[in-house]
Amino acid sequence: MRAGRKLLNDGHSRSWEGTLALTEKNQRPSKVARAVSGAVLLVAGLVISFFAWGYPTGSLNQMGPGFIPQTIGVLISLLAVAILIVDLGDPELERPGAIQLRSLCFVSAGIIIFAVLVDRAGLVPSMFLAVGVSMFADDQSKPLTVLIYSIIAAGLGWLLFLVGLELPIPAFWRW
Amino acid sequence: MLDQFILGLSVVMQPNVLVYAFFGVFLGQLIGVLPGVGAITAISLLLPVTFYLDATSSMILLAGIYYGSQYGGSIASILLNLPGTPSSVVTCLEGYPLAQSNRAGLALFVAAFSSFLGGMVGVAILVLAAIPMTVIALKFGAPEYAMLVIIGLLAASMIGAGSQIRSLAMVVLGIALGLVGADATTGYYRFVAMPELADGISLVSLAMGLFGVSEVIRHASRRPARGAPPLSVNMRDVIPTRAQAKSLIFPIMRGSSIGSFFGALPGTGAAIASFMAYALEKRFSRNPEKFGKGHLPGLAAPESANNAASQTGFIPTLTLGVPGDAVMALIIGALILNGIIPGPRLIVDQPELFWGVIASFFVGNIILLLINIPLIKIWVLLLRIPYQKLYPMILLMICVGVYSHRTSVTDVLLTLAFGVLGYLMKNYRFEPAPVLLGFVLGPLLEDNFRRTMLLYGGDFTIFGTRPISAILSICSVILIVWAIWSGLSQRRKTARDTMKRNTLTSPR
């Protein structure tokens, strides 16, 4: 959404990621880079087809549970091949946006911590840790701000979910 | 028709229902103002809450978030040049120049008022179309439903943003995700990789992952060069002059009609409607050179279009049970989770719900108009919150929301997986919205297609010989042909452009 301003200033009808890629201009993606998205999709389609072929197909007027999954698997594979052909034939393809590893790692870590702890330690500690860890996704966050913010967030979460909505989740395990 | 509408009003006017209508539109406007939080995220966050409400209240609440966000989206567009929602992208084009020339108050007023008029036209068309549409819909059998779903899915991938073939692939991927779990007809387990998946992938996980978590990952560490802070609002010259008001009548009428049309069409929604309205307004204007510099008709037309579309979008959703876009798909999902199957029987079996929801749009639009301008100071304040202070709370809501939905840790981890998937997908120019649409419509398609084949002995010609389904089949063929044709001409055009550029830049 935020990159939208760039889009509007440029007046291009490209995607936002496209405008980002424009800033790293003139580096055309290699053949391998262009093939990535189609290839991954093709693998997905083949995997789906592989499993779907184990299900009973039935016939057209008496379809089994495997009929549609098989069709879908084949369809995805065909579309993936089409995407591969289009992408490989277009040397001016937009470069994929760079992956923001820092944010990917810390946001994932926050969610995983929540998932692992919520059944064991209860809602409040897991909220506190999830918020605290995920805040480091922003490279300018300082430990003290994070600590204060996480305490506030856990408090608000406790008020909203346990006091307000009365969700049946223990606040602290066995306390 | 009027009787039913009054019945609906009597439902909405109950204080406990009115509270949800107000809360919904207020929250929607707030969500729309905040860039980076969309209506889809907000609705999926509130999905678990709706289990504690009755079906009417939850529909009113969720729908309010949807059309309320259309109002809020224009505020961020005008003051920050950042679209709060996809459908308010074009609002920036005229709204921000107006704000820059110290006429933000006027721009906000015109945006709010044209939104209101557009919304009201949309509601009126919804009221008029509801009963005739239901009459047609009751004639729908399995083949018609199957064809209609196919049209919706095709339209969503052909007309929406991004490459058509990629969107189509995402629709099919969504259908594949919808297959996970027990087969509805035979109970056979499909793609159940772990026992937790036996009930299928939860809609809440998918929506929050694709739209919530992925956006958090994308924006958490990105501090955009955020130009000036939101422009101050000059509240003196808010009301347009008589001449200005006069010049807006036809743009608003055109915008509302375009919006109503694209909203009612399955597969297209508010975002496309607003783009179309702006393009048309520019094309048919007597002074197109004024556009892009704060031309009021260019602001009014798309604003009325996106609001009209967000109301008429409920025509296929409520009468046929076929959602037009990803947000509608979520709202349908909420209905189903509440034990109500949307479709032509809804108006007969649950008239209070059906007309109550429609009447709530009428009331909600009035509330939105009333809270929009007076609360402008609050919206400006909200715009000053940096995303970095916002996203940990969003993430917290996502985690607790998903977990509490089925008390399932697996769902939380799945949400993360979909979040990462959504993030990577978008990096490679795949749009996430078609996935959600495919996910919700897929089971409907499979069910009706299988039933058609069973009823008519595996005969494909049935799609062409039944009158309604024949019309629908022709429509989908036209859609495909148009998509291929426009795709090819686009490619030829870009090829020509590159050739021209190369010849121009080549050394003499």
Short mmCIF file of C-alpha atoms in Angstrom, two decimals, chain B residues 69-451:
data_model
loop_
_atom_site.label_atom_id
_atom_site.label_comp_id
_atom_site.label_asym_id
_atom_site.label_seq_id
_atom_site.Cartn_x
_atom_site.Cartn_y
_atom_site.Cartn_z
CA SER B 69 -13.47 1.09 4.43
CA GLN B 70 -14.35 2.60 1.03
CA TYR B 71 -15.10 5.89 2.78
CA GLY B 72 -11.97 5.75 4.91
CA GLY B 73 -9.73 4.81 2.01
CA SER B 74 -10.30 8.16 0.35
CA ILE B 75 -9.11 10.06 3.44
CA ALA B 76 -5.62 8.54 3.33
CA SER B 77 -5.55 9.03 -0.43
CA ILE B 78 -6.37 12.73 -0.20
CA LEU B 79 -4.19 13.66 2.76
CA LEU B 80 -1.18 11.38 2.30
CA ASN B 81 -1.31 10.31 -1.33
CA LEU B 82 -1.35 6.75 0.06
CA PRO B 83 -4.39 4.71 -0.92
CA GLY B 84 -5.91 3.14 2.19
CA THR B 85 -7.74 0.54 0.08
CA PRO B 86 -7.14 -0.73 -3.46
CA SER B 87 -10.30 0.97 -4.65
CA SER B 88 -9.11 4.41 -3.59
CA VAL B 89 -5.93 4.37 -5.67
CA VAL B 90 -7.45 6.68 -8.28
CA THR B 91 -8.72 8.99 -5.56
CA CYS B 92 -5.11 10.05 -5.02
CA LEU B 93 -4.87 11.38 -8.58
CA GLU B 94 -7.25 14.27 -7.99
CA GLY B 95 -7.57 14.28 -4.19
CA TYR B 96 -3.91 14.83 -3.29
CA PRO B 97 -3.36 17.80 -5.64
CA LEU B 98 -6.44 19.40 -4.07
CA ALA B 99 -5.01 18.88 -0.59
CA GLN B 100 -1.67 20.30 -1.71
CA SER B 101 -3.37 23.47 -2.86
CA ASN B 102 -4.86 23.84 0.63
CA ARG B 103 -8.30 22.57 -0.37
CA ALA B 104 -8.18 19.31 1.56
CA GLY B 105 -11.43 20.13 3.36
CA LEU B 106 -13.24 20.55 0.07
CA ALA B 107 -11.73 17.36 -1.33
CA LEU B 108 -12.76 15.37 1.74
CA PHE B 109 -16.26 16.77 1.62
CA VAL B 110 -16.70 16.03 -2.08
CA ALA B 111 -15.26 12.53 -1.62
CA ALA B 112 -17.55 11.81 1.32
CA PHE B 113 -20.62 13.19 -0.36
CA SER B 114 -20.09 11.43 -3.68
CA SER B 115 -19.36 8.25 -1.73
CA PHE B 116 -22.65 8.71 0.04
CA LEU B 117 -24.61 9.32 -3.17
CA GLY B 118 -22.90 6.40 -4.89
CA GLY B 119 -23.65 4.18 -1.92
CA MET B 120 -27.30 5.23 -1.92
CA VAL B 121 -27.68 4.52 -5.64
CA GLY B 122 -26.10 1.12 -4.99
CA VAL B 123 -28.53 0.40 -2.15
CA ALA B 124 -31.50 1.49 -4.28
CA ILE B 125 -30.45 -0.84 -7.09
CA LEU B 126 -29.90 -3.62 -4.59
CA VAL B 127 -33.43 -3.16 -3.22
CA LEU B 128 -34.95 -3.05 -6.72
CA ALA B 129 -32.97 -6.00 -8.03
CA ALA B 130 -33.29 -8.30 -5.04
CA ILE B 131 -36.69 -9.82 -5.76
CA PRO B 132 -36.35 -10.16 -9.59
CA MET B 133 -32.89 -11.66 -9.11
CA THR B 134 -34.24 -14.14 -6.61
CA VAL B 135 -36.99 -15.15 -9.03
CA ILE B 136 -34.35 -15.86 -11.66
CA ALA B 137 -32.08 -17.50 -9.13
CA LEU B 138 -34.80 -19.93 -8.06
CA LYS B 139 -34.78 -21.28 -11.63
CA PHE B 140 -31.08 -22.06 -11.23
CA GLY B 141 -30.22 -25.71 -11.16
CA ALA B 142 -26.86 -27.37 -10.74
CA PRO B 143 -25.66 -26.60 -14.33
CA GLU B 144 -26.47 -22.90 -13.95
CA TYR B 145 -24.67 -22.67 -10.65
CA ALA B 146 -21.63 -24.43 -12.03
CA MET B 147 -21.53 -22.07 -15.02
CA LEU B 148 -22.05 -19.00 -12.83
CA VAL B 149 -19.18 -19.97 -10.56
CA ILE B 150 -16.99 -20.53 -13.61
CA ILE B 151 -17.88 -17.05 -14.91
CA GLY B 152 -17.10 -15.51 -11.53
CA LEU B 153 -13.72 -17.22 -11.37
CA LEU B 154 -12.87 -16.36 -14.98
CA ALA B 155 -13.92 -12.74 -14.56
CA ALA B 156 -11.87 -12.43 -11.39
CA SER B 157 -8.75 -13.63 -13.17
CA MET B 158 -9.34 -11.93 -16.52
CA ILE B 159 -10.34 -8.45 -15.40
CA GLY B 160 -8.45 -8.06 -12.13
CA ALA B 161 -4.99 -6.65 -11.54
CA GLY B 162 -1.89 -8.35 -12.85
CA SER B 163 -1.28 -10.95 -15.51
CA GLN B 164 -4.35 -12.93 -16.52
CA ILE B 165 -2.68 -16.29 -16.78
CA ARG B 166 -1.08 -15.84 -13.36
CA SER B 167 -4.39 -14.88 -11.78
CA LEU B 168 -6.03 -17.88 -13.39
CA ALA B 169 -3.32 -20.13 -11.97
CA MET B 170 -3.98 -18.62 -8.54
CA VAL B 171 -7.72 -19.25 -8.85
CA VAL B 172 -7.00 -22.90 -9.61
CA LEU B 173 -4.53 -23.06 -6.72
CA GLY B 174 -7.29 -21.70 -4.48
CA ILE B 175 -9.63 -24.44 -5.68
CA ALA B 176 -6.92 -26.99 -4.90
CA LEU B 177 -6.57 -25.64 -1.34
CA GLY B 178 -10.34 -25.89 -0.99
CA LEU B 179 -10.18 -29.61 -1.85
CA VAL B 180 -8.24 -30.45 1.31
CA GLY B 181 -10.26 -32.48 3.79
CA ALA B 182 -13.19 -34.84 3.52
CA ASP B 183 -14.98 -34.92 0.15
CA ALA B 184 -18.50 -33.54 0.62
CA THR B 185 -20.23 -36.29 -1.38
CA THR B 186 -18.34 -39.43 -0.40
CA GLY B 187 -16.49 -38.44 2.77
CA TYR B 188 -13.24 -39.60 1.19
CA TYR B 189 -10.16 -37.87 2.70
CA ARG B 190 -8.22 -35.84 0.15
CA PHE B 191 -4.78 -34.26 0.65
CA VAL B 192 -5.00 -34.83 4.40
CA ALA B 193 -1.29 -34.67 5.18
CA MET B 194 -1.90 -34.56 8.92
CA PRO B 195 -4.95 -35.44 11.03
CA GLU B 196 -5.59 -31.76 11.87
CA LEU B 197 -6.43 -31.16 8.22
CA ALA B 198 -9.33 -33.61 8.17
CA ASP B 199 -11.83 -30.74 8.46
CA GLY B 200 -10.10 -28.85 5.70
CA ILE B 201 -8.08 -25.66 5.74
CA SER B 202 -9.75 -22.95 7.77
CA LEU B 203 -10.87 -19.89 5.83
CA VAL B 204 -9.65 -17.75 8.72
CA SER B 205 -6.11 -19.16 8.44
CA LEU B 206 -5.98 -18.71 4.70
CA ALA B 207 -7.33 -15.15 4.68
CA MET B 208 -5.25 -13.92 7.61
CA GLY B 209 -2.13 -15.54 6.22
CA LEU B 210 -2.47 -14.32 2.64
CA PHE B 211 -3.58 -10.82 3.50
CA GLY B 212 -2.59 -10.16 7.11
CA VAL B 213 0.74 -11.83 7.80
CA SER B 214 2.13 -11.27 4.30
CA GLU B 215 1.47 -7.53 4.49
CA VAL B 216 3.10 -7.36 7.93
CA ILE B 217 6.21 -9.06 6.57
CA ARG B 218 6.25 -6.74 3.58
CA HIS B 219 5.96 -3.50 5.48
CA ALA B 220 7.51 -4.16 8.91
CA SER B 221 11.03 -3.22 7.98
CA ARG B 222 10.28 -0.85 5.16
CA ARG B 223 10.36 2.79 6.11
CA PRO B 224 9.28 4.60 3.01
CA ALA B 225 10.57 8.06 2.39
CA ARG B 226 7.31 9.34 3.67
CA GLY B 227 7.45 12.90 2.34
CA ALA B 228 5.59 15.41 4.41
CA PRO B 229 3.35 14.39 7.31
CA PRO B 230 -0.34 14.47 6.49
CA LEU B 231 -1.38 17.84 5.16
CA SER B 232 -3.31 19.99 7.53
CA VAL B 233 -7.00 20.29 6.83
CA ASN B 234 -8.42 23.67 6.15
CA MET B 235 -11.97 23.41 7.43
CA ARG B 236 -13.15 26.78 6.18
CA ASP B 237 -13.86 26.12 2.51
CA VAL B 238 -15.43 22.73 2.98
CA ILE B 239 -18.69 23.22 1.16
CA PRO B 240 -18.41 23.39 -2.67
CA THR B 241 -19.86 26.40 -4.42
CA ARG B 242 -23.08 26.15 -6.35
CA ALA B 243 -21.24 26.00 -9.68
CA GLN B 244 -18.90 23.30 -8.40
CA ALA B 245 -21.80 21.28 -7.06
CA LYS B 246 -23.57 21.57 -10.40
CA SER B 247 -20.52 20.31 -12.28
CA LEU B 248 -20.52 17.21 -10.09
CA ILE B 249 -24.06 15.99 -10.74
CA PHE B 250 -23.32 14.10 -13.95
CA PRO B 251 -19.94 12.68 -12.90
CA ILE B 252 -21.57 11.26 -9.78
CA MET B 253 -24.43 9.81 -11.82
CA ARG B 254 -22.02 8.25 -14.32
CA GLY B 255 -19.77 6.99 -11.54
CA SER B 256 -22.69 5.45 -9.67
CA SER B 257 -23.98 3.66 -12.76
CA ILE B 258 -20.55 2.28 -13.67
CA GLY B 259 -20.01 1.25 -10.07
CA SER B 260 -23.39 -0.43 -9.80
CA PHE B 261 -22.76 -2.39 -12.97
CA PHE B 262 -19.28 -3.66 -12.08
CA GLY B 263 -20.28 -4.34 -8.51
CA ALA B 264 -23.16 -6.58 -9.53
CA LEU B 265 -21.01 -8.50 -12.00
CA PRO B 266 -19.49 -11.52 -10.30
CA GLY B 267 -15.70 -11.38 -10.29
CA THR B 268 -15.31 -7.63 -10.51
CA GLY B 269 -15.59 -5.20 -7.65
CA ALA B 270 -15.02 -1.76 -6.25
CA ALA B 271 -11.39 -1.37 -7.34
CA ILE B 272 -12.10 -2.07 -11.01
CA ALA B 273 -15.24 0.09 -10.88
CA SER B 274 -13.30 3.10 -9.61
CA PHE B 275 -10.61 2.72 -12.29
CA MET B 276 -13.24 2.43 -15.02
CA ALA B 277 -15.16 5.45 -13.73
CA TYR B 278 -12.03 7.61 -13.69
CA ALA B 279 -10.95 6.52 -17.14
CA LEU B 280 -14.40 7.14 -18.58
CA GLU B 281 -14.71 10.53 -16.90
CA LYS B 282 -11.39 11.57 -18.40
CA ARG B 283 -12.20 10.21 -21.83
CA PHE B 284 -15.56 12.01 -22.09
CA SER B 285 -14.57 15.22 -20.36
CA ARG B 286 -14.60 18.41 -22.39
CA ASN B 287 -11.39 19.50 -20.70
CA PRO B 288 -9.28 16.38 -20.07
CA GLU B 289 -6.20 18.52 -19.47
CA LYS B 290 -7.58 19.50 -16.04
CA PHE B 291 -7.32 15.91 -14.79
CA GLY B 292 -4.49 15.11 -12.42
CA LYS B 293 -4.39 18.65 -11.05
CA GLY B 294 -7.26 18.46 -8.62
CA HIS B 295 -10.27 18.31 -10.92
CA LEU B 296 -13.37 17.73 -8.78
CA PRO B 297 -15.32 15.55 -11.27
CA GLY B 298 -12.32 13.23 -11.42
CA LEU B 299 -12.57 12.83 -7.67
CA ALA B 300 -16.34 12.47 -7.46
CA ALA B 301 -16.82 9.87 -10.21
CA PRO B 302 -14.53 7.10 -8.89
CA GLU B 303 -15.56 7.76 -5.29
CA SER B 304 -19.23 7.28 -6.14
CA ALA B 305 -18.32 4.29 -8.31
CA ASN B 306 -16.47 2.33 -5.64
CA ASN B 307 -19.20 2.87 -3.09
CA ALA B 308 -21.97 1.95 -5.50
CA ALA B 309 -20.00 -1.18 -6.40
CA SER B 310 -19.48 -2.19 -2.80
CA GLN B 311 -23.28 -2.14 -2.32
CA THR B 312 -24.36 -3.82 -5.55
CA GLY B 313 -21.68 -6.44 -4.91
CA PHE B 314 -24.19 -7.87 -2.46
CA ILE B 315 -26.66 -8.67 -5.26
CA PRO B 316 -24.94 -11.91 -6.40
CA THR B 317 -23.74 -12.57 -2.86
CA LEU B 318 -27.16 -12.45 -1.21
CA THR B 319 -29.41 -13.71 -4.00
CA LEU B 320 -27.22 -16.39 -5.59
CA GLY B 321 -24.75 -17.14 -2.84
CA VAL B 322 -21.94 -16.52 -5.31
CA PRO B 323 -19.47 -13.91 -4.02
CA GLY B 324 -18.19 -11.29 -6.45
CA ASP B 325 -14.78 -10.67 -4.92
CA ALA B 326 -12.49 -11.81 -2.13
CA VAL B 327 -14.17 -9.71 0.55
CA MET B 328 -17.59 -11.03 -0.40
CA ALA B 329 -16.14 -14.51 -0.29
CA LEU B 330 -15.14 -13.92 3.33
CA ILE B 331 -18.59 -12.58 4.19
CA ILE B 332 -20.19 -15.67 2.61
CA GLY B 333 -17.76 -17.78 4.61
CA ALA B 334 -18.95 -16.06 7.77
CA LEU B 335 -22.56 -16.81 6.89
CA ILE B 336 -21.80 -20.46 6.26
CA LEU B 337 -19.88 -20.71 9.52
CA ASN B 338 -22.98 -19.30 11.21
CA GLY B 339 -24.99 -22.18 9.76
CA ILE B 340 -26.76 -20.20 7.04
CA ILE B 341 -26.45 -21.20 3.40
CA PRO B 342 -26.65 -18.08 1.24
CA GLY B 343 -28.63 -18.43 -1.96
CA PRO B 344 -32.07 -17.76 -3.42
CA ARG B 345 -33.76 -19.45 -0.46
CA LEU B 346 -32.33 -16.82 1.89
CA ILE B 347 -34.91 -14.15 1.03
CA VAL B 348 -37.74 -16.62 1.62
CA ASP B 349 -36.42 -18.43 4.67
CA GLN B 350 -34.76 -15.52 6.47
CA PRO B 351 -36.49 -12.31 5.33
CA GLU B 352 -35.44 -10.49 8.51
CA LEU B 353 -31.80 -11.26 7.83
CA PHE B 354 -31.97 -10.49 4.13
CA TRP B 355 -33.81 -7.19 4.38
CA GLY B 356 -32.20 -6.27 7.68
CA VAL B 357 -28.79 -6.44 6.08
CA ILE B 358 -29.91 -4.38 3.09
CA ALA B 359 -31.56 -1.77 5.31
CA SER B 360 -28.38 -1.62 7.36
CA PHE B 361 -26.54 -0.40 4.25
CA PHE B 362 -29.02 2.46 4.02
CA VAL B 363 -28.52 3.36 7.67
CA GLY B 364 -24.79 2.71 7.53
CA ASN B 365 -24.23 5.11 4.64
CA ILE B 366 -26.01 7.86 6.56
CA ILE B 367 -23.90 7.15 9.65
CA LEU B 368 -20.75 7.22 7.52
CA LEU B 369 -21.63 10.59 6.00
CA LEU B 370 -22.33 11.97 9.47
CA ILE B 371 -19.14 10.70 11.13
CA ASN B 372 -16.84 11.37 8.19
CA ILE B 373 -16.32 15.13 8.31
CA PRO B 374 -16.76 15.85 12.06
CA LEU B 375 -14.22 13.21 13.00
CA ILE B 376 -11.68 14.37 10.45
CA LYS B 377 -9.29 15.46 13.21
CA ILE B 378 -9.25 11.89 14.55
CA TRP B 379 -8.58 10.42 11.11
CA VAL B 380 -5.67 12.84 10.61
CA LEU B 381 -4.30 11.80 13.99
CA LEU B 382 -4.57 8.13 12.98
CA LEU B 383 -2.63 8.83 9.83
CA ARG B 384 0.32 9.93 11.94
CA ILE B 385 0.71 6.48 13.55
CA PRO B 386 3.70 4.84 11.87
CA TYR B 387 3.18 1.30 10.64
CA GLN B 388 6.00 0.13 12.89
CA LYS B 389 3.85 0.89 15.94
CA LEU B 390 0.86 -0.81 14.37
CA TYR B 391 2.04 -4.11 13.01
CA PRO B 392 2.86 -5.90 16.29
CA MET B 393 -0.74 -5.33 17.38
CA ILE B 394 -2.03 -6.58 14.02
CA LEU B 395 0.10 -9.68 14.39
CA LEU B 396 -1.19 -10.22 17.91
CA MET B 397 -4.80 -9.97 16.74
CA ILE B 398 -4.06 -12.43 13.94
CA CYS B 399 -2.44 -14.98 16.29
CA VAL B 400 -5.13 -14.87 18.94
CA GLY B 401 -7.93 -14.64 16.37
CA VAL B 402 -6.79 -17.70 14.47
CA TYR B 403 -6.03 -19.69 17.61
CA SER B 404 -9.34 -18.95 19.29
CA HIS B 405 -11.29 -19.84 16.14
CA ARG B 406 -10.78 -23.60 16.52
CA THR B 407 -8.37 -23.64 19.50
CA SER B 408 -5.84 -25.07 17.12
CA VAL B 409 -2.09 -24.51 17.13
CA THR B 410 -1.93 -26.07 13.66
CA ASP B 411 -4.15 -23.29 12.35
CA VAL B 412 -1.71 -20.69 13.69
CA LEU B 413 1.22 -22.41 11.99
CA LEU B 414 -0.80 -22.77 8.78
CA THR B 415 -1.52 -19.05 8.91
CA LEU B 416 2.21 -18.41 9.04
CA ALA B 417 2.75 -20.77 6.11
CA PHE B 418 0.10 -18.94 4.06
CA GLY B 419 1.61 -15.64 5.13
CA VAL B 420 5.02 -16.62 3.79
CA LEU B 421 3.37 -18.03 0.67
CA GLY B 422 1.41 -14.83 0.13
CA TYR B 423 4.54 -12.75 0.60
CA LEU B 424 6.61 -14.77 -1.87
CA MET B 425 3.72 -14.96 -4.34
CA LYS B 426 3.41 -11.22 -4.50
CA ASN B 427 7.16 -10.86 -5.01
CA TYR B 428 6.72 -13.00 -8.09
CA ARG B 429 3.68 -11.04 -9.33
CA PHE B 430 1.00 -13.47 -8.24
CA GLU B 431 -2.07 -11.78 -6.70
CA PRO B 432 -3.45 -13.38 -3.52
CA ALA B 433 -7.11 -12.32 -3.95
CA PRO B 434 -7.93 -14.94 -6.64
CA VAL B 435 -6.66 -17.69 -4.32
CA LEU B 436 -9.23 -16.76 -1.71
CA LEU B 437 -12.00 -16.58 -4.30
CA GLY B 438 -11.06 -19.98 -5.69
CA PHE B 439 -10.92 -21.41 -2.19
CA VAL B 440 -14.47 -20.32 -1.36
CA LEU B 441 -16.02 -21.01 -4.77
CA GLY B 442 -14.15 -24.25 -5.46
CA PRO B 443 -16.33 -26.53 -3.32
CA LEU B 444 -19.45 -24.88 -4.81
CA LEU B 445 -18.13 -25.55 -8.29
CA GLU B 446 -17.19 -29.15 -7.60
CA ASP B 447 -20.50 -29.91 -5.92
CA ASN B 448 -22.63 -28.44 -8.71
CA PHE B 449 -20.51 -29.80 -11.51
CA ARG B 450 -20.61 -33.31 -10.11
CA ARG B 451 -24.34 -33.05 -9.54
#
